[in-house]
Structures are given as C-alpha cells and as structure tokens.
Amino acid sequence: MTNIKKKLGDILIEAGTINFAQLQEALRVQRQTGERLGRVLVNLGYVTEQDIANVLEVQLGISQIKLGNILLVPDIINLIPENLIRQHRVVPIKKEGNKITVAMVDPLNVVVLDDLQIATGCLIEPVIATEKEIDGAIQKLFGFQDLIQQAIREFEVLPSANVPAYDLDEIPDDITEEAPTVRIVNSLIQQAVRERASDIHFDPHAEEVRVRYRIDGILKDMMILPRQSLASIISRIKIMGEMDIAEKRIPLDGRIQVKIAKKNIDLRVSTIPTIYGEKVVIRILDKNAVMLKLDQLGFAPDILEKYRKLIKRAYGMILITGPTGSGKTTTLYSTLSELISPEKNIITIEDPVEYVIDKVNQIRVNQKAGLTFAVGLRAILRQDPDIIMVGEVRDSETAGIAVRAATTGHMVFSTLHTNDASGALPRLVDMGVEPFLVASSVIAVVAQRLV
C-alpha cells in the first residue's frame, strides 16, 4: 500500500478526475455543510462514488470490493461495536490473525482507522466500497438481520434438529407473529423483494442452513441459519404453499401469494429431498414490476431494428432462448407491450402469469384442473387470436400445436431452454416436430444472457 496520508482532493487532481477550481469550490461547500469532501464532490456532480473508489484503488493500491458479493458473518461484524460501524460507516469483512479487513467509504481517514484499532486491539486493513454499498450493508446488518438473529437465539433453546421444533400444522390460523419461524421466513421474503431477488435458496448442510438470493442472475450468500431451524422453516413454507408437510421423500411444488409494500407478490415454491434434508427454492414473481421497453433491454441497435421488423409480421414463430433467469420472459412481455393495439387480439398462456399486461388476455396453467399448455393452446386457437404467447415450449404436444399455429396465420412467441440460438431448431426436431414444419414456421431465434 502506498502513502495513505495523502489528501483525497490532491489524489483526485493528480488522477485528472477533478481540476483545482472544482476542488476549491468543493472545499468551500464542505466548510459550510461539514460533510465529507467525497460526498460534497458527488453532490456537486464533479465525480461519482465509483470514480472516487477507482482512483483510490489505482493511486493508493487499496483494494476495492463489492459488498453485495460478500457473506457478512455475524462473528466478524461483532468485532466492531455497532455504534462505531454506524458512526464511521465501516463494515468488517474478515479477520486473519491480528488483522481485521474493513470496508470503508473513506480509507484516508486516519482518525477512523485509529478509533477502530483502539476499539478492537487489532491492526486495521482498509478496503474501498462505495457509500451506497456501505449504507446498504449497515441497513441489512442492523435492520433485517436483527430480526433474524433474535429468532435464531430463540431456536437455540428448542429441541434437537432430529425433531421438528413444533408442529406448525397444529397452530391455528391466527398464529402470533412473534413465533421465531414466522419472523425468519417473513423477514427473508421481505428482504428478497426489497433487493429485487428472483429466487431464495434454502440449502441444508450437515451443521447449518445456508440462505442465498439470486440477484441479477447471480446467487449470493445472505446468511447462515442454525441447523435446528430447518425443520420448522420448511414446515412454515409448506403450510404457506398448501403443501403436504408430512411428505419429505419426494419433490413438491406449491404457490404462495403475499402482500409486501402494498404490492401483490406471487411465490412459487419447490422442494427436493437431499441427504441433509429438504432443499427449498422460492421463485419471486412481482406482477406489478415496471415493464421495460425493448430499447431498455440491451439489444444492439442493429439487432433491435431487425427484431422490431420481425415481430410485426402477420404469422410465424419467434423463440427466445437462454438459461434460467436470463430474462427470456421479460423480453416476451416487452415485445407484447409494443404490439398492443385495438386491431390485435393477443392471448397468452403462462405458468405462472409473471406480469399483468393491460389489454392482453392472459391464461394461467392449472395442472390440477387439466389446463396444460397444450390444452390451453388448443382453446386459444378457437378464440380468433392474432398473436399468441406460450410461456414455454416444454413438450412435443405443445411444440407441435405452436408450430402449426405459426403456419396457419398466427404470430407465436415462446421460450426454449437452449444454450444458444442454433440449438433451438434441433431441439424442436428432438421434440418430434417435422423438420419441414420447423423450417416453414420459425422466423427468428433470439439467444440472450444477463451481462
């Protein structure tokens, strides 16, 4: 690490990020407001938080981290008193020997470094994080996590992990919200919605239960729960999803509807048995999420122009491919939103309906009632549709009907799970669709990834 006693303003001028006049103006404002120089420079629009972090990393050799990608361990957090964490806006990351690595907004502040060293009795190794990331981590640590940790402490006096903590099936519908299981599950779901996660994973292990969120397509560790909490948490989720809490040997599926921040959120629940207990994944579907326009999805300009021409054809099939969570359904919804007009009868069949689109007739698959993709698609063809959207081509029957619809005067949009665009056509053939029908119906295949 180079000289950490340099002043931030001098470093930014040396890097060419700001000029002398801008620094003088920022110092004048700082004397009036008492705010940190970095915050003043950001408020004045001279730099961004990321600009400052990048310059400090290069000029001082101080590592920069993304707090959102790091699992914050309670034992490490507790090394520094909460009042110092809040006051100095720091987050302890790890401890190696007598050295604590601490994420800071301003690693040049020697007063903060001295305070932390005195409070912990350890050497302090600063790393850089943006103010937004630091504030978000502190909120997560001492807001959401407080509730979780209190509930965990209550679990520690309950029976061993071999026996469910209590039978949630026997608890009446007006169960108190003070039950630790309820608080843990509710808090994890609420936090996932706030962070715009698409999935929540509960992964059982020999000594712990790991909770992860999938945010922007990437799984991130959120917290570690005690092993003895697993049985009650799984039972609580199953009760909410109207699933059989006694069945632990086979995969189960369920659905939950919750209201968070005045928004109706649909949750799809899936469980599978593992050697350490049942693993649960909850898919979060916010029907009221803001719909993106096609030009906000990241299409290259030339590709977007071609795609817009293709979607306005009178008939044919367009397939969106890519891995799970890559935004295929979002692309379909954005496409339909652009095609809405009084002259078009647009009908969709989905499992489930992830977004509600005005002026579009949306059908939800209901396997128990016999309403499958294939059955629904046959019914749609009798409804005089112009445009059909099939949530996913999963089987040969659905593939065959969709292809025939595309060759008989309908525009069909759907998704396929293939790794690239070229794999979509052989996939349809593998499903039993005749090659000549594939050739005459499919007009475009779009492959996408989150980047």
Short mmCIF file of C-alpha atoms in Angstrom, two decimals:
data_model
loop_
_atom_site.label_atom_id
_atom_site.label_comp_id
_atom_site.label_asym_id
_atom_site.label_seq_id
_atom_site.Cartn_x
_atom_site.Cartn_y
_atom_site.Cartn_z
CA MET A 1 0.00 0.00 0.00
CA THR A 2 1.36 3.47 -0.84
CA ASN A 3 1.13 6.62 1.29
CA ILE A 4 -2.33 6.59 2.84
CA LYS A 5 -1.81 10.05 4.38
CA LYS A 6 -2.39 11.83 1.07
CA LYS A 7 -5.44 14.04 0.89
CA LEU A 8 -8.40 12.96 -1.26
CA GLY A 9 -8.53 16.24 -3.19
CA ASP A 10 -4.86 16.03 -4.14
CA ILE A 11 -5.24 12.43 -5.27
CA LEU A 12 -8.24 13.25 -7.48
CA ILE A 13 -6.39 16.19 -9.06
CA GLU A 14 -3.31 14.04 -9.71
CA ALA A 15 -5.54 11.49 -11.42
CA GLY A 16 -7.17 14.17 -13.56
CA THR A 17 -10.62 13.35 -12.19
CA ILE A 18 -11.25 16.94 -11.00
CA ASN A 19 -9.47 20.27 -11.50
CA PHE A 20 -8.20 22.80 -8.97
CA ALA A 21 -11.22 25.11 -9.33
CA GLN A 22 -13.62 22.25 -8.64
CA LEU A 23 -11.65 21.25 -5.55
CA GLN A 24 -11.74 24.83 -4.20
CA GLU A 25 -15.50 25.03 -4.75
CA ALA A 26 -15.97 21.67 -3.00
CA LEU A 27 -13.83 22.79 -0.04
CA ARG A 28 -15.90 25.97 0.25
CA VAL A 29 -19.12 23.93 0.36
CA GLN A 30 -17.55 21.49 2.82
CA ARG A 31 -16.75 24.33 5.25
CA GLN A 32 -20.41 25.35 5.15
CA THR A 33 -22.00 21.91 5.43
CA GLY A 34 -19.43 19.90 7.39
CA GLU A 35 -19.90 16.93 5.02
CA ARG A 36 -17.10 14.66 3.85
CA LEU A 37 -15.21 16.01 0.84
CA GLY A 38 -16.07 12.92 -1.20
CA ARG A 39 -19.80 13.37 -0.56
CA VAL A 40 -19.57 17.08 -1.48
CA LEU A 41 -17.83 16.29 -4.76
CA VAL A 42 -20.51 13.71 -5.62
CA ASN A 43 -23.33 16.13 -4.70
CA LEU A 44 -21.80 18.82 -6.91
CA GLY A 45 -21.74 16.36 -9.82
CA TYR A 46 -17.96 16.54 -10.28
CA VAL A 47 -17.45 12.81 -9.69
CA THR A 48 -19.38 9.65 -8.88
CA GLU A 49 -18.84 7.37 -5.90
CA GLN A 50 -17.39 4.79 -8.29
CA ASP A 51 -14.95 7.37 -9.73
CA ILE A 52 -13.55 8.02 -6.25
CA ALA A 53 -13.27 4.31 -5.47
CA ASN A 54 -11.49 3.61 -8.77
CA VAL A 55 -8.97 6.43 -8.27
CA LEU A 56 -8.16 5.42 -4.69
CA GLU A 57 -7.65 1.83 -5.78
CA VAL A 58 -5.19 2.81 -8.51
CA GLN A 59 -3.39 5.65 -6.73
CA LEU A 60 -3.06 4.10 -3.27
CA GLY A 61 -3.13 0.40 -4.05
CA ILE A 62 -6.12 -0.10 -1.73
CA SER A 63 -8.29 -2.98 -2.90
CA GLN A 64 -11.86 -2.27 -3.98
CA ILE A 65 -14.63 -4.76 -3.15
CA LYS A 66 -18.29 -5.30 -3.96
CA LEU A 67 -20.05 -5.77 -0.62
CA GLY A 68 -23.05 -7.36 -2.31
CA ASN A 69 -20.89 -10.35 -3.27
CA ILE A 70 -19.58 -10.99 0.25
CA LEU A 71 -21.20 -13.05 3.01
CA LEU A 72 -21.25 -10.90 6.15
CA VAL A 73 -20.55 -13.21 9.10
CA PRO A 74 -22.06 -12.15 12.47
CA ASP A 75 -18.92 -13.19 14.41
CA ILE A 76 -16.81 -10.83 12.29
CA ILE A 77 -19.34 -7.98 12.43
CA ASN A 78 -19.38 -8.22 16.24
CA LEU A 79 -15.64 -7.44 16.39
CA ILE A 80 -16.51 -3.75 16.00
CA PRO A 81 -19.21 -2.11 18.16
CA GLU A 82 -22.42 -1.20 16.32
CA ASN A 83 -22.12 2.49 17.27
CA LEU A 84 -18.70 2.71 15.58
CA ILE A 85 -19.94 0.90 12.49
CA ARG A 86 -22.81 3.36 12.14
CA GLN A 87 -20.78 6.45 13.10
CA HIS A 88 -17.82 5.81 10.80
CA ARG A 89 -19.76 3.90 8.09
CA VAL A 90 -17.49 0.88 8.05
CA VAL A 91 -18.17 -2.85 7.63
CA PRO A 92 -15.74 -5.51 8.93
CA ILE A 93 -15.21 -8.21 6.30
CA LYS A 94 -12.75 -10.77 7.68
CA LYS A 95 -10.15 -11.41 10.37
CA GLU A 96 -6.78 -13.03 9.78
CA GLY A 97 -4.59 -13.35 12.86
CA ASN A 98 -4.38 -9.88 14.43
CA LYS A 99 -5.62 -8.06 11.32
CA ILE A 100 -9.22 -7.09 10.51
CA THR A 101 -10.14 -6.16 6.94
CA VAL A 102 -12.68 -3.33 6.99
CA ALA A 103 -14.68 -1.88 4.08
CA MET A 104 -14.70 1.93 4.25
CA VAL A 105 -16.08 4.82 2.25
CA ASP A 106 -13.01 6.93 3.11
CA PRO A 107 -9.89 4.79 3.70
CA LEU A 108 -7.81 8.01 4.01
CA ASN A 109 -9.43 8.94 7.32
CA VAL A 110 -6.69 8.14 9.82
CA VAL A 111 -8.93 9.17 12.75
CA VAL A 112 -11.38 6.40 11.87
CA LEU A 113 -8.56 3.89 11.45
CA ASP A 114 -7.16 4.83 14.88
CA ASP A 115 -10.62 4.56 16.53
CA LEU A 116 -11.14 1.09 15.07
CA GLN A 117 -7.67 -0.06 16.08
CA ILE A 118 -8.19 1.12 19.68
CA ALA A 119 -11.68 -0.47 19.88
CA THR A 120 -10.60 -3.85 18.51
CA GLY A 121 -6.96 -4.08 19.59
CA CYS A 122 -6.18 -5.29 16.07
CA LEU A 123 -4.47 -3.89 13.01
CA ILE A 124 -6.95 -2.45 10.51
CA GLU A 125 -6.58 -3.18 6.78
CA PRO A 126 -8.92 -0.83 4.84
CA VAL A 127 -10.58 -1.76 1.57
CA ILE A 128 -12.75 0.52 -0.54
CA ALA A 129 -16.52 0.26 -1.04
CA THR A 130 -18.97 2.87 -2.27
CA GLU A 131 -21.13 4.81 0.16
CA LYS A 132 -24.26 3.22 -1.28
CA GLU A 133 -22.90 -0.29 -0.67
CA ILE A 134 -21.77 0.57 2.87
CA ASP A 135 -25.14 2.07 3.79
CA GLY A 136 -26.98 -0.89 2.28
CA ALA A 137 -24.83 -3.35 4.22
CA ILE A 138 -25.35 -1.50 7.51
CA GLN A 139 -29.11 -1.42 6.94
CA LYS A 140 -29.08 -5.13 6.22
CA LEU A 141 -26.93 -5.90 9.25
CA PHE A 142 -28.81 -3.93 11.86
CA GLY A 143 -32.30 -3.89 10.40
CA PHE A 144 -33.27 -7.11 8.68
CA GLN A 145 -30.58 -9.17 10.38
CA ASP A 146 -31.57 -8.05 13.90
CA LEU A 147 -34.91 -9.80 13.46
CA ILE A 148 -33.26 -12.95 12.16
CA GLN A 149 -30.65 -13.11 14.91
CA GLN A 150 -33.26 -12.66 17.64
CA ALA A 151 -35.29 -15.52 16.17
CA ILE A 152 -32.15 -17.68 15.93
CA ARG A 153 -31.41 -17.11 19.62
CA GLU A 154 -34.89 -18.40 20.43
CA PHE A 155 -34.25 -21.55 18.36
CA GLU A 156 -31.17 -22.33 20.43
CA VAL A 157 -33.33 -23.42 23.39
CA LEU A 158 -35.58 -25.65 21.31
CA PRO A 159 -35.26 -29.48 20.89
CA SER A 160 -32.61 -31.13 18.70
CA ALA A 161 -32.64 -31.00 14.91
CA ASN A 162 -33.98 -34.57 14.68
CA VAL A 163 -37.39 -33.43 15.91
CA PRO A 164 -39.44 -30.54 14.45
CA ALA A 165 -39.33 -27.55 16.80
CA TYR A 166 -43.10 -27.55 16.81
CA ASP A 167 -45.85 -28.77 14.52
CA LEU A 168 -46.94 -25.76 12.54
CA ASP A 169 -49.88 -27.76 11.22
CA GLU A 170 -51.43 -27.74 14.69
CA ILE A 171 -51.10 -24.00 15.16
CA PRO A 172 -54.33 -22.07 14.46
CA ASP A 173 -54.64 -19.60 11.61
CA ASP A 174 -54.30 -16.63 13.96
CA ILE A 175 -50.76 -17.69 14.92
CA THR A 176 -48.87 -14.89 16.65
CA GLU A 177 -46.34 -13.11 14.50
CA GLU A 178 -43.90 -13.45 17.41
CA ALA A 179 -43.13 -17.10 16.55
CA PRO A 180 -39.44 -17.25 15.53
CA THR A 181 -40.15 -19.38 12.46
CA VAL A 182 -42.69 -16.88 11.17
CA ARG A 183 -40.34 -13.97 11.72
CA ILE A 184 -37.45 -15.67 9.93
CA VAL A 185 -39.48 -16.67 6.86
CA ASN A 186 -41.31 -13.35 6.60
CA SER A 187 -38.13 -11.31 7.02
CA LEU A 188 -36.22 -13.32 4.40
CA ILE A 189 -39.03 -12.96 1.86
CA GLN A 190 -39.45 -9.23 2.53
CA GLN A 191 -35.71 -8.61 2.22
CA ALA A 192 -35.54 -10.60 -1.01
CA VAL A 193 -38.32 -8.48 -2.53
CA ARG A 194 -36.58 -5.28 -1.43
CA GLU A 195 -33.33 -6.40 -3.06
CA ARG A 196 -35.19 -7.43 -6.23
CA ALA A 197 -34.06 -11.03 -5.94
CA SER A 198 -35.61 -13.53 -8.34
CA ASP A 199 -35.11 -16.60 -6.10
CA ILE A 200 -34.47 -17.55 -2.48
CA HIS A 201 -32.48 -20.75 -1.82
CA PHE A 202 -32.53 -22.64 1.48
CA ASP A 203 -29.59 -25.07 1.29
CA PRO A 204 -29.32 -27.64 4.11
CA HIS A 205 -25.86 -28.80 5.17
CA ALA A 206 -24.52 -31.00 7.95
CA GLU A 207 -24.06 -28.20 10.50
CA GLU A 208 -26.01 -25.25 9.09
CA VAL A 209 -28.62 -23.95 6.66
CA ARG A 210 -27.29 -21.53 4.07
CA VAL A 211 -29.66 -18.88 2.65
CA ARG A 212 -28.87 -17.43 -0.76
CA TYR A 213 -30.59 -14.87 -3.01
CA ARG A 214 -30.33 -14.80 -6.81
CA ILE A 215 -29.91 -11.15 -7.73
CA ASP A 216 -29.33 -10.10 -11.35
CA GLY A 217 -28.80 -13.74 -12.28
CA ILE A 218 -26.07 -14.37 -9.67
CA LEU A 219 -26.52 -16.37 -6.46
CA LYS A 220 -25.24 -14.53 -3.40
CA ASP A 221 -24.84 -15.80 0.16
CA MET A 222 -27.11 -13.89 2.54
CA MET A 223 -26.82 -15.61 5.89
CA ILE A 224 -26.25 -18.79 7.83
CA LEU A 225 -29.10 -20.24 9.93
CA PRO A 226 -28.67 -22.90 12.64
CA ARG A 227 -29.32 -26.47 11.60
CA GLN A 228 -32.09 -26.86 14.20
CA SER A 229 -34.17 -24.19 12.44
CA LEU A 230 -34.51 -26.22 9.20
CA ALA A 231 -37.50 -28.42 10.08
CA SER A 232 -39.66 -25.55 11.29
CA ILE A 233 -38.73 -23.24 8.41
CA ILE A 234 -39.54 -25.91 5.81
CA SER A 235 -42.84 -26.67 7.57
CA ARG A 236 -43.76 -22.99 7.67
CA ILE A 237 -43.09 -22.56 3.95
CA LYS A 238 -45.05 -25.71 3.14
CA ILE A 239 -48.02 -24.50 5.20
CA MET A 240 -47.98 -21.18 3.35
CA GLY A 241 -47.80 -23.00 0.00
CA GLU A 242 -50.57 -25.52 0.92
CA MET A 243 -48.13 -28.40 0.56
CA ASP A 244 -48.01 -31.70 2.47
CA ILE A 245 -45.72 -31.08 5.46
CA ALA A 246 -45.55 -34.80 6.24
CA GLU A 247 -44.13 -35.72 2.81
CA LYS A 248 -40.35 -35.32 2.81
CA ARG A 249 -39.32 -38.10 0.40
CA ILE A 250 -40.40 -36.67 -2.96
CA PRO A 251 -40.20 -33.26 -4.69
CA LEU A 252 -43.17 -30.97 -4.02
CA ASP A 253 -44.45 -27.75 -5.60
CA GLY A 254 -46.59 -25.01 -4.12
CA ARG A 255 -47.70 -21.41 -4.61
CA ILE A 256 -47.98 -18.53 -2.18
CA GLN A 257 -49.39 -15.05 -2.61
CA VAL A 258 -48.14 -12.37 -0.25
CA LYS A 259 -48.54 -8.62 0.03
CA ILE A 260 -45.35 -6.62 0.59
CA ALA A 261 -45.20 -2.82 0.50
CA LYS A 262 -48.78 -2.75 -0.87
CA LYS A 263 -47.75 -4.99 -3.81
CA ASN A 264 -49.10 -8.45 -4.54
CA ILE A 265 -46.21 -10.86 -4.93
CA ASP A 266 -46.57 -14.43 -6.21
CA LEU A 267 -44.15 -17.04 -4.88
CA ARG A 268 -43.51 -20.42 -6.49
CA VAL A 269 -42.15 -22.98 -4.03
CA SER A 270 -40.18 -26.08 -4.97
CA THR A 271 -38.72 -28.66 -2.56
CA ILE A 272 -36.41 -31.60 -3.20
CA PRO A 273 -35.07 -34.17 -0.70
CA THR A 274 -31.28 -34.11 -0.17
CA ILE A 275 -29.05 -36.13 2.14
CA TYR A 276 -29.15 -33.32 4.72
CA GLY A 277 -32.87 -32.60 4.50
CA GLU A 278 -35.21 -30.81 2.14
CA LYS A 279 -33.84 -28.03 -0.04
CA VAL A 280 -36.31 -25.25 -0.85
CA VAL A 281 -36.25 -22.70 -3.66
CA ILE A 282 -38.77 -19.88 -3.75
CA ARG A 283 -39.20 -18.06 -7.08
CA ILE A 284 -40.38 -14.46 -6.60
CA LEU A 285 -42.78 -13.06 -9.19
CA ASP A 286 -43.69 -9.40 -8.88
CA LYS A 287 -46.67 -8.90 -11.19
CA ASN A 288 -46.55 -5.14 -10.70
CA ALA A 289 -42.90 -4.74 -11.65
CA VAL A 290 -42.14 -1.94 -14.09
CA MET A 291 -42.31 -3.22 -17.65
CA LEU A 292 -39.19 -2.45 -19.66
CA LYS A 293 -39.36 -1.25 -23.24
CA LEU A 294 -37.47 -3.14 -25.91
CA ASP A 295 -34.86 -0.41 -26.22
CA GLN A 296 -34.13 -0.75 -22.48
CA LEU A 297 -33.21 -4.45 -22.69
CA GLY A 298 -29.68 -4.04 -24.03
CA PHE A 299 -30.25 -5.04 -27.67
CA ALA A 300 -27.56 -3.84 -30.05
CA PRO A 301 -29.12 -1.11 -32.26
CA ASP A 302 -28.87 -3.12 -35.49
CA ILE A 303 -30.30 -6.27 -33.83
CA LEU A 304 -33.14 -4.26 -32.26
CA GLU A 305 -34.08 -2.81 -35.64
CA LYS A 306 -34.24 -6.29 -37.20
CA TYR A 307 -36.16 -7.70 -34.22
CA ARG A 308 -38.79 -4.95 -34.40
CA LYS A 309 -39.37 -5.70 -38.08
CA LEU A 310 -39.74 -9.43 -37.39
CA ILE A 311 -42.25 -9.11 -34.54
CA LYS A 312 -44.59 -7.10 -36.75
CA ARG A 313 -45.04 -9.91 -39.26
CA ALA A 314 -48.50 -11.41 -39.62
CA TYR A 315 -47.50 -15.00 -38.89
CA GLY A 316 -44.57 -17.15 -37.86
CA MET A 317 -42.80 -18.19 -34.67
CA ILE A 318 -40.15 -16.29 -32.71
CA LEU A 319 -38.30 -18.17 -29.96
CA ILE A 320 -36.34 -16.61 -27.10
CA THR A 321 -33.62 -18.91 -25.72
CA GLY A 322 -31.19 -18.74 -22.85
CA PRO A 323 -30.52 -20.18 -19.40
CA THR A 324 -32.90 -19.91 -16.46
CA GLY A 325 -33.08 -16.39 -15.07
CA SER A 326 -31.63 -14.71 -18.16
CA GLY A 327 -34.73 -12.57 -18.79
CA LYS A 328 -36.48 -14.51 -21.57
CA THR A 329 -39.96 -13.83 -20.16
CA THR A 330 -39.13 -10.15 -19.68
CA THR A 331 -38.21 -9.92 -23.35
CA LEU A 332 -41.51 -11.57 -24.33
CA TYR A 333 -43.54 -9.19 -22.18
CA SER A 334 -41.71 -6.17 -23.58
CA THR A 335 -42.40 -7.47 -27.08
CA LEU A 336 -46.12 -7.91 -26.41
CA SER A 337 -46.35 -4.44 -24.86
CA GLU A 338 -45.02 -2.97 -28.09
CA LEU A 339 -47.53 -4.93 -30.20
CA ILE A 340 -50.68 -3.97 -28.26
CA SER A 341 -53.27 -2.23 -30.44
CA PRO A 342 -57.09 -2.26 -30.87
CA GLU A 343 -56.67 -4.28 -34.08
CA LYS A 344 -54.85 -7.17 -32.38
CA ASN A 345 -56.27 -9.99 -30.25
CA ILE A 346 -53.36 -11.03 -28.04
CA ILE A 347 -53.68 -14.13 -25.83
CA THR A 348 -51.04 -15.72 -23.61
CA ILE A 349 -50.81 -18.98 -21.70
CA GLU A 350 -48.25 -18.96 -18.91
CA ASP A 351 -47.09 -20.92 -15.87
CA PRO A 352 -47.48 -18.71 -13.92
CA VAL A 353 -48.53 -15.24 -15.08
CA GLU A 354 -45.44 -13.27 -14.05
CA TYR A 355 -46.60 -9.79 -15.08
CA VAL A 356 -50.07 -8.38 -15.68
CA ILE A 357 -50.31 -6.58 -19.03
CA ASP A 358 -53.22 -4.30 -19.76
CA LYS A 359 -55.24 -5.15 -22.90
CA VAL A 360 -53.75 -8.66 -23.12
CA ASN A 361 -55.76 -11.83 -22.37
CA GLN A 362 -53.59 -13.89 -20.03
CA ILE A 363 -54.28 -17.51 -19.07
CA ARG A 364 -52.60 -19.31 -16.19
CA VAL A 365 -51.79 -23.01 -16.48
CA ASN A 366 -53.62 -25.14 -13.93
CA GLN A 367 -52.28 -28.69 -13.97
CA LYS A 368 -54.69 -29.94 -11.29
CA ALA A 369 -57.70 -28.78 -13.30
CA GLY A 370 -56.27 -30.25 -16.52
CA LEU A 371 -55.39 -26.90 -18.08
CA THR A 372 -51.94 -27.64 -19.54
CA PHE A 373 -50.02 -25.65 -22.14
CA ALA A 374 -51.29 -27.97 -24.88
CA VAL A 375 -54.94 -27.85 -23.76
CA GLY A 376 -54.82 -24.08 -23.34
CA LEU A 377 -53.15 -23.57 -26.69
CA ARG A 378 -55.86 -25.59 -28.46
CA ALA A 379 -58.51 -23.44 -26.79
CA ILE A 380 -56.70 -20.24 -27.73
CA LEU A 381 -56.79 -21.21 -31.41
CA ARG A 382 -60.59 -21.18 -31.22
CA GLN A 383 -60.56 -17.61 -29.86
CA ASP A 384 -59.60 -15.89 -33.13
CA PRO A 385 -56.13 -14.80 -31.94
CA ASP A 386 -53.71 -12.63 -33.90
CA ILE A 387 -50.79 -13.02 -31.52
CA ILE A 388 -50.15 -15.95 -29.16
CA MET A 389 -47.56 -16.12 -26.42
CA VAL A 390 -46.72 -19.53 -24.93
CA GLY A 391 -44.71 -19.17 -21.71
CA GLU A 392 -42.50 -22.14 -22.54
CA VAL A 393 -42.39 -24.99 -25.05
CA ARG A 394 -41.90 -27.94 -22.69
CA ASP A 395 -43.17 -31.00 -24.54
CA SER A 396 -43.77 -32.39 -28.00
CA GLU A 397 -47.53 -31.80 -27.92
CA THR A 398 -47.15 -28.10 -27.12
CA ALA A 399 -44.37 -27.75 -29.69
CA GLY A 400 -46.47 -29.35 -32.42
CA ILE A 401 -49.53 -27.18 -31.77
CA ALA A 402 -47.45 -23.99 -31.55
CA VAL A 403 -45.68 -24.72 -34.83
CA ARG A 404 -48.95 -25.46 -36.62
CA ALA A 405 -50.44 -22.24 -35.24
CA ALA A 406 -47.50 -20.31 -36.67
CA THR A 407 -48.06 -21.82 -40.12
CA THR A 408 -51.79 -21.05 -40.16
CA GLY A 409 -51.79 -17.28 -39.90
CA HIS A 410 -50.87 -16.61 -36.26
CA MET A 411 -47.85 -14.89 -34.75
CA VAL A 412 -46.45 -17.11 -31.97
CA PHE A 413 -43.90 -16.14 -29.34
CA SER A 414 -42.37 -18.58 -26.88
CA THR A 415 -39.23 -19.58 -24.97
CA LEU A 416 -36.94 -22.60 -25.08
CA HIS A 417 -34.21 -23.74 -22.70
CA THR A 418 -31.22 -24.00 -25.01
CA ASN A 419 -27.74 -22.56 -24.61
CA ASP A 420 -27.69 -20.70 -27.91
CA ALA A 421 -29.86 -19.74 -30.87
CA SER A 422 -28.61 -22.52 -33.13
CA GLY A 423 -29.70 -25.16 -30.61
CA ALA A 424 -33.37 -24.17 -30.79
CA LEU A 425 -34.13 -25.78 -34.16
CA PRO A 426 -32.70 -29.24 -33.39
CA ARG A 427 -34.46 -29.03 -30.02
CA LEU A 428 -37.83 -28.69 -31.77
CA VAL A 429 -36.95 -31.60 -34.05
CA ASP A 430 -35.99 -33.67 -30.98
CA MET A 431 -39.45 -32.91 -29.60
CA GLY A 432 -40.98 -34.59 -32.61
CA VAL A 433 -41.76 -31.61 -34.84
CA GLU A 434 -41.17 -32.40 -38.50
CA PRO A 435 -38.12 -30.55 -39.91
CA PHE A 436 -40.16 -29.09 -42.80
CA LEU A 437 -42.62 -27.58 -40.28
CA VAL A 438 -39.78 -26.07 -38.28
CA ALA A 439 -38.32 -24.56 -41.45
CA SER A 440 -41.64 -23.03 -42.53
CA SER A 441 -42.71 -21.69 -39.12
CA VAL A 442 -39.70 -20.38 -37.19
CA ILE A 443 -38.73 -16.94 -38.49
CA ALA A 444 -36.26 -15.95 -35.74
CA VAL A 445 -34.47 -17.26 -32.66
CA VAL A 446 -33.06 -14.83 -30.10
CA ALA A 447 -30.44 -16.03 -27.58
CA GLN A 448 -29.76 -13.85 -24.56
CA ARG A 449 -27.69 -13.68 -21.37
CA LEU A 450 -27.54 -11.38 -18.38
CA VAL A 451 -24.34 -9.31 -18.58
#
